[in-house]
Backbone as XML, in Angstrom:
<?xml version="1.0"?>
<chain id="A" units="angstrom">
  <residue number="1" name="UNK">
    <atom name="N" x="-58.440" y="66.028" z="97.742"/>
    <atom name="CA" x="-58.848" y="66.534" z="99.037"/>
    <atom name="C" x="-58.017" y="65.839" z="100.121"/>
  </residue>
  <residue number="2" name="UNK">
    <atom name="N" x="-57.724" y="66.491" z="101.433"/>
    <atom name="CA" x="-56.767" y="65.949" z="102.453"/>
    <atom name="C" x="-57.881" y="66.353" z="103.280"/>
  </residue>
  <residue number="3" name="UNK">
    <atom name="N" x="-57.604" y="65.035" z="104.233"/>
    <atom name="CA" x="-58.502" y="65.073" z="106.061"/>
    <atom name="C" x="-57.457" y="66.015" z="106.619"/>
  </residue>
  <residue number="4" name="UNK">
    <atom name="N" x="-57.913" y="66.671" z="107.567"/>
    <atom name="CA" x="-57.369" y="67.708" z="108.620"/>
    <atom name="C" x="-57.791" y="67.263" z="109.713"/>
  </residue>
  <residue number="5" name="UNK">
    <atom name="N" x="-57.362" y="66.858" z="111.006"/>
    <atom name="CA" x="-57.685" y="67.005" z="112.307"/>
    <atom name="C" x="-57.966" y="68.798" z="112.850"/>
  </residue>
  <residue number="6" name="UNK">
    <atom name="N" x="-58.505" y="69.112" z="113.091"/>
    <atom name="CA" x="-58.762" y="70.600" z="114.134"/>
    <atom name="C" x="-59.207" y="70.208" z="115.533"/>
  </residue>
  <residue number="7" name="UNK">
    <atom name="N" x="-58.234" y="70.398" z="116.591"/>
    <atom name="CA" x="-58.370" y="70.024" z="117.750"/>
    <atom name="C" x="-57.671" y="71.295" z="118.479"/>
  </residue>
  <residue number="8" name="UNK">
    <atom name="N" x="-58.945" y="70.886" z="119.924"/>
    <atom name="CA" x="-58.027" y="71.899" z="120.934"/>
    <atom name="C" x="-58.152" y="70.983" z="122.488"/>
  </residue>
  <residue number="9" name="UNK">
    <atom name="N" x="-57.051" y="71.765" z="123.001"/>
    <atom name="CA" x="-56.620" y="70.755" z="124.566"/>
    <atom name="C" x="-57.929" y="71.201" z="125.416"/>
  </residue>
  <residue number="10" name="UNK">
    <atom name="N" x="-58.193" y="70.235" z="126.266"/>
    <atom name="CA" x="-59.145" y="70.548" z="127.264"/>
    <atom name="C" x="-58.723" y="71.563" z="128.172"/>
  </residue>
  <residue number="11" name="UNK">
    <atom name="N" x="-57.545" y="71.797" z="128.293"/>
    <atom name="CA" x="-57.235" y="72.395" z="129.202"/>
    <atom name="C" x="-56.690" y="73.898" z="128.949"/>
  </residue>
  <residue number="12" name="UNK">
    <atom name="N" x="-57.285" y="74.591" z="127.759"/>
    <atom name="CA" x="-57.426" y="75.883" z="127.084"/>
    <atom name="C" x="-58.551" y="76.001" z="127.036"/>
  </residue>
  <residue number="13" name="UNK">
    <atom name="N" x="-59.550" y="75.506" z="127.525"/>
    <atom name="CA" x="-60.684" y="76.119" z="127.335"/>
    <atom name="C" x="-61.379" y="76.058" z="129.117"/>
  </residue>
  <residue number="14" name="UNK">
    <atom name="N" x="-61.683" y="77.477" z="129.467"/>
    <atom name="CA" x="-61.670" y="78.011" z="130.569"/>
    <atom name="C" x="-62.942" y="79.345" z="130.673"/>
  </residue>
  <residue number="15" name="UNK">
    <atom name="N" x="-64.186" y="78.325" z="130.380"/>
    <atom name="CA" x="-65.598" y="78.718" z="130.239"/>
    <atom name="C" x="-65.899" y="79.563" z="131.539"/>
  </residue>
  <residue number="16" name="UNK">
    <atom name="N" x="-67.303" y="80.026" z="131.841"/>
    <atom name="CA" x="-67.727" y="80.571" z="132.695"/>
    <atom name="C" x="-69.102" y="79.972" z="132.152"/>
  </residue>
  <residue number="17" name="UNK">
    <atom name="N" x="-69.806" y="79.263" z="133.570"/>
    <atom name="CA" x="-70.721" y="79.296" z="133.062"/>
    <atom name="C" x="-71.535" y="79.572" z="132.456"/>
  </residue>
  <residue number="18" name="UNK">
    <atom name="N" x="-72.083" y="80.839" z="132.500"/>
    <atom name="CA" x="-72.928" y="81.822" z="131.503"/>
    <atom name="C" x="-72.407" y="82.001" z="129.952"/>
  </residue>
  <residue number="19" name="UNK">
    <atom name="N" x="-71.327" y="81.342" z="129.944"/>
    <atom name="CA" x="-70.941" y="81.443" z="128.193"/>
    <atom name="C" x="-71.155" y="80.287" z="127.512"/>
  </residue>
  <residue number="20" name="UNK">
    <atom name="N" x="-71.660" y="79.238" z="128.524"/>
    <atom name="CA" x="-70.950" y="77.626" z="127.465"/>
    <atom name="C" x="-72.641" y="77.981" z="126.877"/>
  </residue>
  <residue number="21" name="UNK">
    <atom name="N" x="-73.681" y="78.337" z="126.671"/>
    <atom name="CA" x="-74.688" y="78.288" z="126.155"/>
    <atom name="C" x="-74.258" y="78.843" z="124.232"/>
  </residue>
  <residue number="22" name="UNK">
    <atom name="N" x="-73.884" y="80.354" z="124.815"/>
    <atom name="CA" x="-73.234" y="81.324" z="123.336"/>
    <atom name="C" x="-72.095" y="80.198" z="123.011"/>
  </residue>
  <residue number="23" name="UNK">
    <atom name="N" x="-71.482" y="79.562" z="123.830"/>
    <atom name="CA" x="-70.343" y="78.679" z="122.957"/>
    <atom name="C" x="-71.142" y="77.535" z="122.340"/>
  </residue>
  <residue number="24" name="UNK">
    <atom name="N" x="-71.663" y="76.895" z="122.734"/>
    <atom name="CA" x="-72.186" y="75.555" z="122.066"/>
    <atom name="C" x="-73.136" y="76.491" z="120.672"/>
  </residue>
  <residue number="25" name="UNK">
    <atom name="N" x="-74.120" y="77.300" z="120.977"/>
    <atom name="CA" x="-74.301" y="77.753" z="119.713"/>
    <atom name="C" x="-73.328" y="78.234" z="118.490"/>
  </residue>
  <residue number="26" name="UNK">
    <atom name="N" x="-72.177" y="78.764" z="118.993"/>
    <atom name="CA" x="-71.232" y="79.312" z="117.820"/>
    <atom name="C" x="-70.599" y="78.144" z="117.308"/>
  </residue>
  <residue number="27" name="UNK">
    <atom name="N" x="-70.277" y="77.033" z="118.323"/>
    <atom name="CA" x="-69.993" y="75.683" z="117.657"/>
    <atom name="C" x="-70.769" y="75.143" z="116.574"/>
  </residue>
  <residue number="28" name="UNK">
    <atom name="N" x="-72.207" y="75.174" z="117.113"/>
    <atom name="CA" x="-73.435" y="74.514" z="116.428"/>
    <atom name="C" x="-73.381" y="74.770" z="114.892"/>
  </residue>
  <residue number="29" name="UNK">
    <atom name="N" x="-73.321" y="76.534" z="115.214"/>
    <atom name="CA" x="-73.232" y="77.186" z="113.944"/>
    <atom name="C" x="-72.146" y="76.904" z="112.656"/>
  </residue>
  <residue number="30" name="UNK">
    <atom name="N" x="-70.701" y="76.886" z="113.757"/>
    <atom name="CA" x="-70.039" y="76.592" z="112.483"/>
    <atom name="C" x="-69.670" y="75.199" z="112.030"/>
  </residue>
  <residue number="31" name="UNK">
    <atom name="N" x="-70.279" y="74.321" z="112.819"/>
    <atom name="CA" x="-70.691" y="72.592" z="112.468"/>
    <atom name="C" x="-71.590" y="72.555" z="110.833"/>
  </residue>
  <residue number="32" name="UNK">
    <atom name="N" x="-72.428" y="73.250" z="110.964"/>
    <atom name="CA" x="-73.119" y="73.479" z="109.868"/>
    <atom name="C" x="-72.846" y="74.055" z="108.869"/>
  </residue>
  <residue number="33" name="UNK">
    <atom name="N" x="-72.209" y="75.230" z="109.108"/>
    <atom name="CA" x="-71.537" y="75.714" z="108.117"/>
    <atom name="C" x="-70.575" y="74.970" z="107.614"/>
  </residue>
  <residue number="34" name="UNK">
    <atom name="N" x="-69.943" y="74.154" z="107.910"/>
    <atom name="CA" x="-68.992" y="73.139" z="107.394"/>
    <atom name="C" x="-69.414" y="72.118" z="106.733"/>
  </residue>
  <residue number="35" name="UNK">
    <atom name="N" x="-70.797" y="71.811" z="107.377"/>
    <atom name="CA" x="-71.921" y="70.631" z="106.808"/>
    <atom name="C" x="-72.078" y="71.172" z="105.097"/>
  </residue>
  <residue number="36" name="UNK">
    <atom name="N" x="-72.495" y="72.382" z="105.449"/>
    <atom name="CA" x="-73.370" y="72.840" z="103.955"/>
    <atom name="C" x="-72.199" y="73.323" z="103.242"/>
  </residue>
  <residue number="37" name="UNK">
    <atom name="N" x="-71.081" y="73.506" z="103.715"/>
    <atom name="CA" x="-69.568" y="73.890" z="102.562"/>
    <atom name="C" x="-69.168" y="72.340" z="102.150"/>
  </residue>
  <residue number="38" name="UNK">
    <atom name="N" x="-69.439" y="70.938" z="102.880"/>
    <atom name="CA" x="-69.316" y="69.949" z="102.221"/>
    <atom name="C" x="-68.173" y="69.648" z="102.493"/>
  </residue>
  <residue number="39" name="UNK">
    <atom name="N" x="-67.630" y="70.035" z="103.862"/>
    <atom name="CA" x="-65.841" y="69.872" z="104.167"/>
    <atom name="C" x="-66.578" y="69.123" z="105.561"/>
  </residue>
  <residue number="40" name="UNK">
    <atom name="N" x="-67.306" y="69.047" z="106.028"/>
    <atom name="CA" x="-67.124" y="67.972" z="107.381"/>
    <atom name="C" x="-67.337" y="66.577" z="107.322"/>
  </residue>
  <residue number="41" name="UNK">
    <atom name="N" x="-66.444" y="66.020" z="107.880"/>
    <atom name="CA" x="-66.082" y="64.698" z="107.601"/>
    <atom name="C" x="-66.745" y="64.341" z="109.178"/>
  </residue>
  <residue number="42" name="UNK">
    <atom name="N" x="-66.634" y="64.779" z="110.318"/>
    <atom name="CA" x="-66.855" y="64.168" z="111.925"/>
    <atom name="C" x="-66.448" y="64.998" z="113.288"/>
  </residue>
  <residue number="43" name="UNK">
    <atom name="N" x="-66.871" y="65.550" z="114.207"/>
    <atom name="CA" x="-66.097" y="65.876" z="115.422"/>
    <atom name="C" x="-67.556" y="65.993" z="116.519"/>
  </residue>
  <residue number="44" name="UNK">
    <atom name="N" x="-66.147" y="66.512" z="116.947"/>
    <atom name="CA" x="-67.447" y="66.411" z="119.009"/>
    <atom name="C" x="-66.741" y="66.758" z="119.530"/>
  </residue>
  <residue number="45" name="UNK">
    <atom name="N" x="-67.024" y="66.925" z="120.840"/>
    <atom name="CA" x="-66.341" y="67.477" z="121.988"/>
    <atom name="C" x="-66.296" y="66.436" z="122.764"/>
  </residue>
  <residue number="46" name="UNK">
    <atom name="N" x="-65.190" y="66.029" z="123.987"/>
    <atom name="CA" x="-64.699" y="65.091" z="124.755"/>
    <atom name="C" x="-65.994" y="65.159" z="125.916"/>
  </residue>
  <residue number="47" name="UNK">
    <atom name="N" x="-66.572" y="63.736" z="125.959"/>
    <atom name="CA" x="-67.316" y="63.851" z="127.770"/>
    <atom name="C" x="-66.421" y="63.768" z="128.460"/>
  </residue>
  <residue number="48" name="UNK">
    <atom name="N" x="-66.705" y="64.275" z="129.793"/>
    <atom name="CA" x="-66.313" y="64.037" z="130.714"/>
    <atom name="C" x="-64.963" y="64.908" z="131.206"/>
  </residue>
  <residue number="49" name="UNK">
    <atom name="N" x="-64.315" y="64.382" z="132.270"/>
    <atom name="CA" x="-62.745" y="64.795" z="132.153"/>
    <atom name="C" x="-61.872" y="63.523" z="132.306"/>
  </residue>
  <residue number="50" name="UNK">
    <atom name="N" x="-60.941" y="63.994" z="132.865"/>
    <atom name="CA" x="-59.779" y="62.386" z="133.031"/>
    <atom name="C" x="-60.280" y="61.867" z="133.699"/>
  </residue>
  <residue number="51" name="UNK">
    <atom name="N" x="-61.329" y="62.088" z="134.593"/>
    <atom name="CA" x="-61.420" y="60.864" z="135.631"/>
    <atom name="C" x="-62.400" y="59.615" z="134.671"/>
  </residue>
  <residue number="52" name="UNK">
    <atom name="N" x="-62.842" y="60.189" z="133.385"/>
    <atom name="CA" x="-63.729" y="59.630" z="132.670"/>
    <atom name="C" x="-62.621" y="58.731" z="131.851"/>
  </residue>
  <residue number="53" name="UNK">
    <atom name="N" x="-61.445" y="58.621" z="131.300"/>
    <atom name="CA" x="-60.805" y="58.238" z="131.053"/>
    <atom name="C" x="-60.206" y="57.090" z="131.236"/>
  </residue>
  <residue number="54" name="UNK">
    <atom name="N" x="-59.982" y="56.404" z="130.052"/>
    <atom name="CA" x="-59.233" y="54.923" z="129.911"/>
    <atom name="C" x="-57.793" y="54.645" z="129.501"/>
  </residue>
  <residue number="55" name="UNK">
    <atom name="N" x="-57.192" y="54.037" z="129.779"/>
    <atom name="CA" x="-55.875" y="53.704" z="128.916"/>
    <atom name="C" x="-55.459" y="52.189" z="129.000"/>
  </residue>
  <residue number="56" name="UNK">
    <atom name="N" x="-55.511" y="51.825" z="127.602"/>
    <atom name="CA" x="-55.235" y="50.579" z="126.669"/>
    <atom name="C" x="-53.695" y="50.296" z="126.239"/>
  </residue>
  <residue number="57" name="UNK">
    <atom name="N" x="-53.045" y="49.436" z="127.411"/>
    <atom name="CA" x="-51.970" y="49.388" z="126.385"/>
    <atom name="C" x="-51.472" y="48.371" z="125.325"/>
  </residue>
  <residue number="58" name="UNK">
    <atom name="N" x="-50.132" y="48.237" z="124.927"/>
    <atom name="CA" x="-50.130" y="47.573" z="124.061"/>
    <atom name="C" x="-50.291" y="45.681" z="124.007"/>
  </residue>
  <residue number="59" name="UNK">
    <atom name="N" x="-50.377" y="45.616" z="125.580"/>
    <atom name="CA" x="-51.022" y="44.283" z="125.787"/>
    <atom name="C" x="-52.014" y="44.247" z="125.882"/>
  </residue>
  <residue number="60" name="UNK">
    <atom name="N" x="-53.308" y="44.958" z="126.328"/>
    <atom name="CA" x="-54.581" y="45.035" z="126.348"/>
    <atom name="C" x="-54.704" y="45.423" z="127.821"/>
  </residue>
  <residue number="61" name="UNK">
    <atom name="N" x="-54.023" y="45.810" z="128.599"/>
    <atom name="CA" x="-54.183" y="45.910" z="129.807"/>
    <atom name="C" x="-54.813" y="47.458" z="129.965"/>
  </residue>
  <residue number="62" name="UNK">
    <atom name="N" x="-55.707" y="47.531" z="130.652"/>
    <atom name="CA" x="-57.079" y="48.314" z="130.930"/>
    <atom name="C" x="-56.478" y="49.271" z="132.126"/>
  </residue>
  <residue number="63" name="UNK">
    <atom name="N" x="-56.270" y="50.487" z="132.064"/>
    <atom name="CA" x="-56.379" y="51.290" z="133.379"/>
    <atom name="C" x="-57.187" y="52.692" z="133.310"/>
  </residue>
  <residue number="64" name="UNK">
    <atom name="N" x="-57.960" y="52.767" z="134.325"/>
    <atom name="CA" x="-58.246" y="54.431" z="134.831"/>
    <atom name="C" x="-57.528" y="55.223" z="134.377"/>
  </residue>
  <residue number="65" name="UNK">
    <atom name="N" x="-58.147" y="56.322" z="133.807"/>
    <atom name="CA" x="-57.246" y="57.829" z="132.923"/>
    <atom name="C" x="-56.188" y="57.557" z="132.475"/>
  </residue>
  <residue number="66" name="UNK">
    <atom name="N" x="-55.877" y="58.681" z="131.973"/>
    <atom name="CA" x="-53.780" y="58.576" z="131.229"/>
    <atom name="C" x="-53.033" y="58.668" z="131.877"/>
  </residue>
  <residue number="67" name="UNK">
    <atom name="N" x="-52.041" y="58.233" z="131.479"/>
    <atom name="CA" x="-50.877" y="58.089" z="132.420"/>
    <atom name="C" x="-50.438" y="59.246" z="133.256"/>
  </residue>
  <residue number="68" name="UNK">
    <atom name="N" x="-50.386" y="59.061" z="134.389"/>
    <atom name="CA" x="-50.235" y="60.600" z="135.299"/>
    <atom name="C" x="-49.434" y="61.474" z="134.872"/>
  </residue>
  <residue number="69" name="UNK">
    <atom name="N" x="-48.420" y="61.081" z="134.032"/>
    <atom name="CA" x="-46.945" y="62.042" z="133.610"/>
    <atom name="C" x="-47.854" y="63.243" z="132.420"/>
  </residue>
  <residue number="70" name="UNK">
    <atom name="N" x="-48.721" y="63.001" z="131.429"/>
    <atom name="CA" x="-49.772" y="63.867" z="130.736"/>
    <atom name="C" x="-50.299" y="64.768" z="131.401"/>
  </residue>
  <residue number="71" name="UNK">
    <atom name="N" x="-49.978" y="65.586" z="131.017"/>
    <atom name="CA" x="-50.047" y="67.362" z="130.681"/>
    <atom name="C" x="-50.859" y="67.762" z="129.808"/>
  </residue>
  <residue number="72" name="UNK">
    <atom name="N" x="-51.555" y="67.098" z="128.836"/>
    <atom name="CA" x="-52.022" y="67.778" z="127.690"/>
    <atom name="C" x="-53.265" y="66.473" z="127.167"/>
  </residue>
  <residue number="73" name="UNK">
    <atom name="N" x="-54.738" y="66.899" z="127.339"/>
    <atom name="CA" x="-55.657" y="66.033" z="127.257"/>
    <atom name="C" x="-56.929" y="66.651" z="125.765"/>
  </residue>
  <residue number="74" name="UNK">
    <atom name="N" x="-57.255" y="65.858" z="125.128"/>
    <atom name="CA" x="-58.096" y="66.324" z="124.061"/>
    <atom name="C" x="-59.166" y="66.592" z="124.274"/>
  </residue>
  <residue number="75" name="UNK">
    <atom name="N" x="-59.778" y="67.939" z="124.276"/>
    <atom name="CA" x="-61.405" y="68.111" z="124.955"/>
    <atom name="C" x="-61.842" y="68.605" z="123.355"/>
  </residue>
  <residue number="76" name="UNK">
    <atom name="N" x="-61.931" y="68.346" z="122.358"/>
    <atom name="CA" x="-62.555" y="68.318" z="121.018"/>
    <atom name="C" x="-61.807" y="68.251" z="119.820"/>
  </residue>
  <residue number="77" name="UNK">
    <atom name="N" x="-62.651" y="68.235" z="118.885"/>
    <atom name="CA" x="-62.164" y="67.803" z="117.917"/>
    <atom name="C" x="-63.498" y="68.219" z="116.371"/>
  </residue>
  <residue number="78" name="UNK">
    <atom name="N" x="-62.660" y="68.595" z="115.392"/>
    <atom name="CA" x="-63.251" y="68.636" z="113.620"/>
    <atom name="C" x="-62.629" y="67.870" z="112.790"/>
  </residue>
  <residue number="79" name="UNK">
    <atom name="N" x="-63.004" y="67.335" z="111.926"/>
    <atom name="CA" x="-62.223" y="67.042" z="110.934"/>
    <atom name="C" x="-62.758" y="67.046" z="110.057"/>
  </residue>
  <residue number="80" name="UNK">
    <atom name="N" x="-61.729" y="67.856" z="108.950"/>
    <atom name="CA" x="-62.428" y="68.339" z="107.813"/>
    <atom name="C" x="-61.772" y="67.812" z="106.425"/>
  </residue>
  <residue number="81" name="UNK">
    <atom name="N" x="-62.763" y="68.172" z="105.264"/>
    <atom name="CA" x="-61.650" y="67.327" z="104.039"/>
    <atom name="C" x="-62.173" y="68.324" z="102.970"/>
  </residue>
  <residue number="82" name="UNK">
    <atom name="N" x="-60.220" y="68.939" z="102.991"/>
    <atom name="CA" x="-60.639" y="70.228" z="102.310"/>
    <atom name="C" x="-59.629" y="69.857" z="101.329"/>
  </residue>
  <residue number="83" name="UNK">
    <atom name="N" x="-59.080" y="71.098" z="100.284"/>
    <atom name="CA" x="-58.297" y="71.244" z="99.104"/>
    <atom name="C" x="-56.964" y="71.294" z="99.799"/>
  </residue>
  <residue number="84" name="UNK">
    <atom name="N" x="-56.673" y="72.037" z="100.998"/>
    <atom name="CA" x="-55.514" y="72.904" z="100.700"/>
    <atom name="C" x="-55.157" y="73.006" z="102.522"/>
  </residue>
  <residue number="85" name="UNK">
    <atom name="N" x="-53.443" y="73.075" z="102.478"/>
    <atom name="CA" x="-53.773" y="73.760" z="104.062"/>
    <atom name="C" x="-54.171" y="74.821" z="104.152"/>
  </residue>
  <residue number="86" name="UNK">
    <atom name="N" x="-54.024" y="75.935" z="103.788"/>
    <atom name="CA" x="-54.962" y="77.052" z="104.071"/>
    <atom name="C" x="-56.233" y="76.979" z="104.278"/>
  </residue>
  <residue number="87" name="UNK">
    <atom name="N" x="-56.608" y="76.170" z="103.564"/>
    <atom name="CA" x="-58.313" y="75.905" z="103.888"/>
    <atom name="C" x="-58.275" y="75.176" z="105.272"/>
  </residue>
  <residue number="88" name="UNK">
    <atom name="N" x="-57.787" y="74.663" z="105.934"/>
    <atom name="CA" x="-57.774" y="73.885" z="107.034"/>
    <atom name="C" x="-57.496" y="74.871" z="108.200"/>
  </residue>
  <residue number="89" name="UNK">
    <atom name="N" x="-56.672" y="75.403" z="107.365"/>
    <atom name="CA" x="-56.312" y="76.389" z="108.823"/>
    <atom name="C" x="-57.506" y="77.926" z="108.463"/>
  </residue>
  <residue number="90" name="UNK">
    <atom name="N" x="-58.137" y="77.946" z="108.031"/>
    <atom name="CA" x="-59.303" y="78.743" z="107.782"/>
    <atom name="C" x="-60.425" y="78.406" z="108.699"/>
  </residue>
  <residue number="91" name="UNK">
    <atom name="N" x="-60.485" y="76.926" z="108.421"/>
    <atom name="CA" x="-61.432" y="76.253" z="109.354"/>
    <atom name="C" x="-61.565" y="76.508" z="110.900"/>
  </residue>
  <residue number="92" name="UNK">
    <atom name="N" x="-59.866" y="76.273" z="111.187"/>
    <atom name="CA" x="-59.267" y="76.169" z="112.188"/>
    <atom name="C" x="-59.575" y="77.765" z="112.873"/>
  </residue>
  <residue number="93" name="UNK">
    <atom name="N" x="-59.530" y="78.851" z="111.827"/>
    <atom name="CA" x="-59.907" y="80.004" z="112.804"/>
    <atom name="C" x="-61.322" y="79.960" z="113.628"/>
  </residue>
  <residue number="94" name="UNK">
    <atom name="N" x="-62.474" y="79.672" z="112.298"/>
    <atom name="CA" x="-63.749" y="79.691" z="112.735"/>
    <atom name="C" x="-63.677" y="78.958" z="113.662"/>
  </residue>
  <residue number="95" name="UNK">
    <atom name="N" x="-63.265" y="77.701" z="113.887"/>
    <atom name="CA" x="-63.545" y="76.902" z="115.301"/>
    <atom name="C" x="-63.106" y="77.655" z="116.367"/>
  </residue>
  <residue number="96" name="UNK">
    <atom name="N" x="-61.450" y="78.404" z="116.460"/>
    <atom name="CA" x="-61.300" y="78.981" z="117.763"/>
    <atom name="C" x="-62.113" y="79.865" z="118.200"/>
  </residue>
  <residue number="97" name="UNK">
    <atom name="N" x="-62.517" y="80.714" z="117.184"/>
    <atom name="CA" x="-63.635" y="81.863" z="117.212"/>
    <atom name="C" x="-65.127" y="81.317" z="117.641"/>
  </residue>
  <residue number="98" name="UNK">
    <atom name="N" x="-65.352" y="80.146" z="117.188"/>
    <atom name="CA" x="-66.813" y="79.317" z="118.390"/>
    <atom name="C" x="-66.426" y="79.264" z="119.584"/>
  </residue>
  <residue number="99" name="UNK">
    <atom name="N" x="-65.344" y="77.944" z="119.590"/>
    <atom name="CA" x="-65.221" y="77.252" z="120.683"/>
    <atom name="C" x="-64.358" y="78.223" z="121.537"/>
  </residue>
  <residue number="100" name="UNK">
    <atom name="N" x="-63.773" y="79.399" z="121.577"/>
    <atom name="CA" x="-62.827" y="80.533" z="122.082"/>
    <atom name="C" x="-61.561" y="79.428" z="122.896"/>
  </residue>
  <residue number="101" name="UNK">
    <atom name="N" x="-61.245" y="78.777" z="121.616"/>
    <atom name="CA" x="-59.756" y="78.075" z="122.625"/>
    <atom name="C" x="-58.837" y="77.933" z="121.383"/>
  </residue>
  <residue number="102" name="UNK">
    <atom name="N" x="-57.793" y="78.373" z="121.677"/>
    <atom name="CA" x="-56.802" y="77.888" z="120.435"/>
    <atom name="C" x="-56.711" y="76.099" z="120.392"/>
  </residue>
  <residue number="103" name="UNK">
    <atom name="N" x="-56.840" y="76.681" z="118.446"/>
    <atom name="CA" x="-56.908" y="74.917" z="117.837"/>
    <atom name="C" x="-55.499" y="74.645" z="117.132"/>
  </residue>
  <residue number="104" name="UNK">
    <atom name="N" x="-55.002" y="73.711" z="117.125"/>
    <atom name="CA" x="-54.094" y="72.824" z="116.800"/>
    <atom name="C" x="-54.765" y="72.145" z="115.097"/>
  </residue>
  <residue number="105" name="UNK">
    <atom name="N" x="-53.863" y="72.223" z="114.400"/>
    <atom name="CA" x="-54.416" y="71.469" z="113.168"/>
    <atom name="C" x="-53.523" y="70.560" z="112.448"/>
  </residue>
  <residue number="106" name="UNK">
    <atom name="N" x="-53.444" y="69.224" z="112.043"/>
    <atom name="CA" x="-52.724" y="68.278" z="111.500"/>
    <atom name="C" x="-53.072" y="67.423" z="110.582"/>
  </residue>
  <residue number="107" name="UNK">
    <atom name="N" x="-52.495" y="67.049" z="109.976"/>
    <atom name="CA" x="-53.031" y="66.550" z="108.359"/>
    <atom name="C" x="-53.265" y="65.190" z="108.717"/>
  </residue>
  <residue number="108" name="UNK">
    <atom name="N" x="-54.112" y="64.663" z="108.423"/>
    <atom name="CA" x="-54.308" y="63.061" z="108.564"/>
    <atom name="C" x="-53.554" y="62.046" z="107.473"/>
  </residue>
  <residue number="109" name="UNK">
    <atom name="N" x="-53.019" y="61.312" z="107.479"/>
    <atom name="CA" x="-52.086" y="60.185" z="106.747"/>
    <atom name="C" x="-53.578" y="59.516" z="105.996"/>
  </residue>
  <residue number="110" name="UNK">
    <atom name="N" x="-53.550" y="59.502" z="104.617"/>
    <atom name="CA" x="-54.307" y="58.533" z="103.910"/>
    <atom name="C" x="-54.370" y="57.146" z="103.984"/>
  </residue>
  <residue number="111" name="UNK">
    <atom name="N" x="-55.212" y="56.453" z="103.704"/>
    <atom name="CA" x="-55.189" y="55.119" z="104.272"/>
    <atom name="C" x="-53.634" y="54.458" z="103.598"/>
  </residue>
  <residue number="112" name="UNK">
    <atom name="N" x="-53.126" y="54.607" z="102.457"/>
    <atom name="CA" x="-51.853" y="53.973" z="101.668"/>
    <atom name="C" x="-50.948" y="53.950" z="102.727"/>
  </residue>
  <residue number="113" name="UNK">
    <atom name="N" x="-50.911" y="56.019" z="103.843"/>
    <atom name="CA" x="-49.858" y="56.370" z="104.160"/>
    <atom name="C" x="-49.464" y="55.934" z="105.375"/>
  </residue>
  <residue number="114" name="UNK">
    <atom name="N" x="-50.869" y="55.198" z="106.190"/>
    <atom name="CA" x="-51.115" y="54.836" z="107.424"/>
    <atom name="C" x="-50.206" y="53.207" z="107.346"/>
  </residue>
  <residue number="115" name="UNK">
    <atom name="N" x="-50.162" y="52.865" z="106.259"/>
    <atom name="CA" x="-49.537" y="51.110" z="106.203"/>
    <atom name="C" x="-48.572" y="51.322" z="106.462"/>
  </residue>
</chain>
């Protein structure tokens, strides 16, 4: 089995109020469905926006949001641990089809591959 990241940018998803109710349910739904197929490993959706935001660098030095030059911010996330990429990118439909934002999908490095 391989981990999959399924993520989409915060900034593709462009709700109306009256929908985030039907969206959080179609999420809900296919959270579970992933639960009971035995492929979800963890996800959520991002609080907040950038102003909620931290950045750590490689000295430990602490600042307010990301670096201003970023264009592209993570407002959720699945991760799943399936057989196959196809199965990942299967996943990956049902989520856009909840969450109505195109998802991004990437294979996670095993712990060996991460050293």
């Amino acid at each position: 089995m391989t981990k999959y990241l399924i993520s989409f940018r915060d900034e593709a998803v462009d709700y109306r109020d009256e929908d985030v109710a039907d969206i959080a349910e179609a999420s809900s739904a296919m959270t579970r469905e992933a639960i009971a197929a035995g492929v979800f490993v963890f996800g959520g959706g991002i609080k907040g926006g950038l102003e909620d935001a931290w950045t750590v660098d490689e000295a430990g030095v602490v600042t307010d949001g990301p670096y201003p030059e970023s264009k592209e911010h993570l407002g959720g996330f699945i991760i799943v641990d399936v057989d196959t990429l196809e199965d990942a990118l299967k996943w990956a439909g049902k989520c856009a089809a909840a969450c109505r934002a195109t998802m991004q999908v990437r294979e996670l490095l095993s712990g060996a591959e991460a050293r």
